[in-house]
Amino acid sequence: MKQKNRIPIRWYGNIKKVENRFNRNMESAFLAKVLTYDQKKHVADIQPLANWIDGTKSAQYLDVPVAESCYKLDEQLDKFKPDFKAIDSSPEVNSHFLEHYPKKKSMRVGAVVIAVTMDRDIDNWDGTGNTFTPNTSRMHDANDSIIVSVYKGDDDG
């Protein structure tokens, strides 16, 4: 019995090739190393860790916004450090808070972070919960990345 309207397997393979070409140019989530970090503006310059297939390095991403969850604990620890130091120096209290304090901040130069690329252009976003209109029709572009997590600190601490 003959099958009608049978799609050749070759056609499916070609569609997959086209799909892979589109996906190759679509940014999503990636690991990167922090090169610089502005603690006041909460933006960082990062270097993606994955090289291109030919071994060349990816371009650096500049002024990438950092999610509050990446630095909030660091700021809280800085805020309480003088209080813990005073408690540690008190003869009435036998505590050693500062001995257990992290030696380095989580969000810092050298840290490995996870960044995501937003679906739309975020140039007009003011960093709040207010709605905004994208500046361009740009989609899934490296220019619209945000650091969402600190994966690991650098090797020396």
Coordinates of C-alpha atoms in Angstrom, one line a residue:
M1 CA 0.0 0.0 0.0
K2 CA 1.3 3.4 -0.9
Q3 CA 1.4 6.3 1.6
K4 CA 0.1 9.6 0.5
N5 CA 1.7 12.9 1.4
R6 CA 4.7 11.3 3.1
I7 CA 7.3 13.8 4.2
P8 CA 10.8 12.7 3.3
I9 CA 13.2 12.3 6.2
R10 CA 15.6 14.4 4.3
W11 CA 13.2 17.4 4.7
Y12 CA 13.2 17.0 8.5
G13 CA 17.0 17.1 8.6
N14 CA 17.1 20.3 6.6
I15 CA 14.5 21.9 8.9
K16 CA 16.7 21.0 11.9
K17 CA 19.7 22.6 10.2
V18 CA 17.8 25.9 9.7
E19 CA 16.6 25.7 13.3
N20 CA 20.2 25.3 14.5
R21 CA 21.3 28.3 12.5
F22 CA 18.6 30.5 14.1
N23 CA 19.4 29.2 17.6
R24 CA 23.2 29.8 17.1
N25 CA 22.5 33.6 16.9
M26 CA 20.0 33.6 19.8
E27 CA 21.4 34.6 23.2
S28 CA 19.9 33.0 26.3
A29 CA 21.8 32.3 29.5
F30 CA 25.6 31.9 29.9
L31 CA 28.4 31.8 32.4
A32 CA 30.7 34.8 32.6
K33 CA 33.6 36.1 34.7
V34 CA 33.3 39.6 36.2
L35 CA 36.0 41.9 34.9
T36 CA 34.9 45.1 36.6
Y37 CA 32.1 45.9 39.1
D38 CA 30.6 49.2 40.1
Q39 CA 29.2 48.7 43.6
K40 CA 27.3 52.0 43.5
K41 CA 25.6 51.6 40.1
H42 CA 25.4 47.8 40.4
V43 CA 26.7 47.2 36.8
A44 CA 29.5 45.0 35.7
D45 CA 31.7 44.3 32.7
I46 CA 31.8 40.6 32.0
Q47 CA 33.6 38.1 29.8
P48 CA 31.5 35.1 28.7
L49 CA 33.4 31.9 29.5
A50 CA 32.3 29.8 26.5
N51 CA 34.5 30.4 23.4
W52 CA 33.2 30.3 19.9
I53 CA 33.5 26.9 18.1
D54 CA 36.8 28.0 16.6
G55 CA 38.3 28.8 20.0
T56 CA 38.1 32.6 19.7
K57 CA 36.8 34.4 22.8
S58 CA 33.4 36.0 22.9
A59 CA 33.2 39.8 23.1
Q60 CA 33.0 41.4 26.5
Y61 CA 29.6 42.6 27.7
L62 CA 29.8 46.1 29.2
D63 CA 27.6 47.8 31.9
V64 CA 25.5 44.7 32.5
P65 CA 22.9 45.3 35.3
V66 CA 23.3 43.1 38.4
A67 CA 20.3 41.7 40.1
E68 CA 19.8 42.7 43.7
S69 CA 20.0 39.1 44.9
C70 CA 23.7 39.1 43.8
Y71 CA 24.8 41.9 46.1
K72 CA 22.2 42.4 48.8
L73 CA 23.9 40.0 51.4
D74 CA 27.2 41.7 50.8
E75 CA 25.7 45.1 51.6
Q76 CA 23.9 43.8 54.7
L77 CA 27.2 42.2 56.0
D78 CA 29.0 45.5 55.4
K79 CA 26.3 47.3 57.3
F80 CA 26.4 45.0 60.4
K81 CA 30.2 44.5 60.5
P82 CA 30.9 47.5 62.9
D83 CA 28.2 46.1 65.3
F84 CA 29.7 42.6 65.2
K85 CA 33.2 44.1 65.7
A86 CA 31.9 45.9 68.8
I87 CA 30.4 42.8 70.2
D88 CA 33.5 40.8 69.5
S89 CA 35.7 43.3 71.4
S90 CA 33.3 43.4 74.4
P91 CA 34.9 41.6 77.4
E92 CA 31.4 40.5 78.6
V93 CA 30.6 38.6 75.5
N94 CA 32.7 35.7 74.3
S95 CA 31.8 35.8 70.6
H96 CA 33.8 35.5 67.4
F97 CA 31.4 36.8 64.7
L98 CA 34.1 38.3 62.5
E99 CA 36.1 35.1 62.4
H100 CA 33.2 33.6 60.5
Y101 CA 32.6 36.5 58.2
P102 CA 33.3 36.0 54.5
K103 CA 36.7 37.2 53.6
K104 CA 35.5 38.5 50.2
K105 CA 32.2 39.7 48.8
S106 CA 30.2 37.4 46.6
M107 CA 29.7 39.9 43.8
R108 CA 33.3 41.0 42.9
V109 CA 35.9 41.1 40.2
G110 CA 36.8 37.5 39.3
A111 CA 33.5 35.9 40.4
V112 CA 31.8 33.5 38.0
V113 CA 28.2 34.7 37.3
I114 CA 25.2 33.5 35.4
A115 CA 23.8 36.1 33.1
V116 CA 20.6 35.9 31.0
T117 CA 19.7 37.8 27.9
M118 CA 16.3 39.4 28.0
D119 CA 13.7 38.8 25.3
R120 CA 13.4 42.5 24.4
D121 CA 15.5 45.6 24.3
I122 CA 15.8 46.9 27.9
D123 CA 17.5 50.3 27.2
N124 CA 14.4 52.2 28.3
W125 CA 13.9 50.1 31.4
D126 CA 14.5 52.2 34.6
G127 CA 15.2 49.2 36.8
T128 CA 11.8 49.4 38.6
G129 CA 8.5 47.6 38.3
N130 CA 7.2 50.3 35.9
T131 CA 6.2 49.2 32.4
F132 CA 8.4 50.5 29.5
T133 CA 8.4 50.6 25.8
P134 CA 11.4 49.0 24.1
N135 CA 13.7 51.5 22.3
T136 CA 14.1 49.1 19.3
S137 CA 12.7 45.9 17.9
R138 CA 15.9 44.1 19.1
M139 CA 15.2 40.6 20.6
H140 CA 17.5 38.1 22.4
D141 CA 20.5 40.4 22.0
A142 CA 23.6 40.4 24.1
N143 CA 23.1 44.1 24.8
D144 CA 20.1 43.2 26.9
S145 CA 21.8 40.9 29.4
I146 CA 21.3 40.9 33.2
I147 CA 23.5 39.2 35.8
V148 CA 21.1 37.0 37.9
S149 CA 23.3 34.9 40.1
V150 CA 26.8 34.6 41.4
Y151 CA 27.8 31.0 40.7
K152 CA 31.2 30.9 42.3
G153 CA 33.9 33.2 43.6
D154 CA 37.3 33.3 42.1
D155 CA 39.8 30.6 43.0
D156 CA 41.6 32.4 45.8
G157 CA 38.8 32.8 48.2

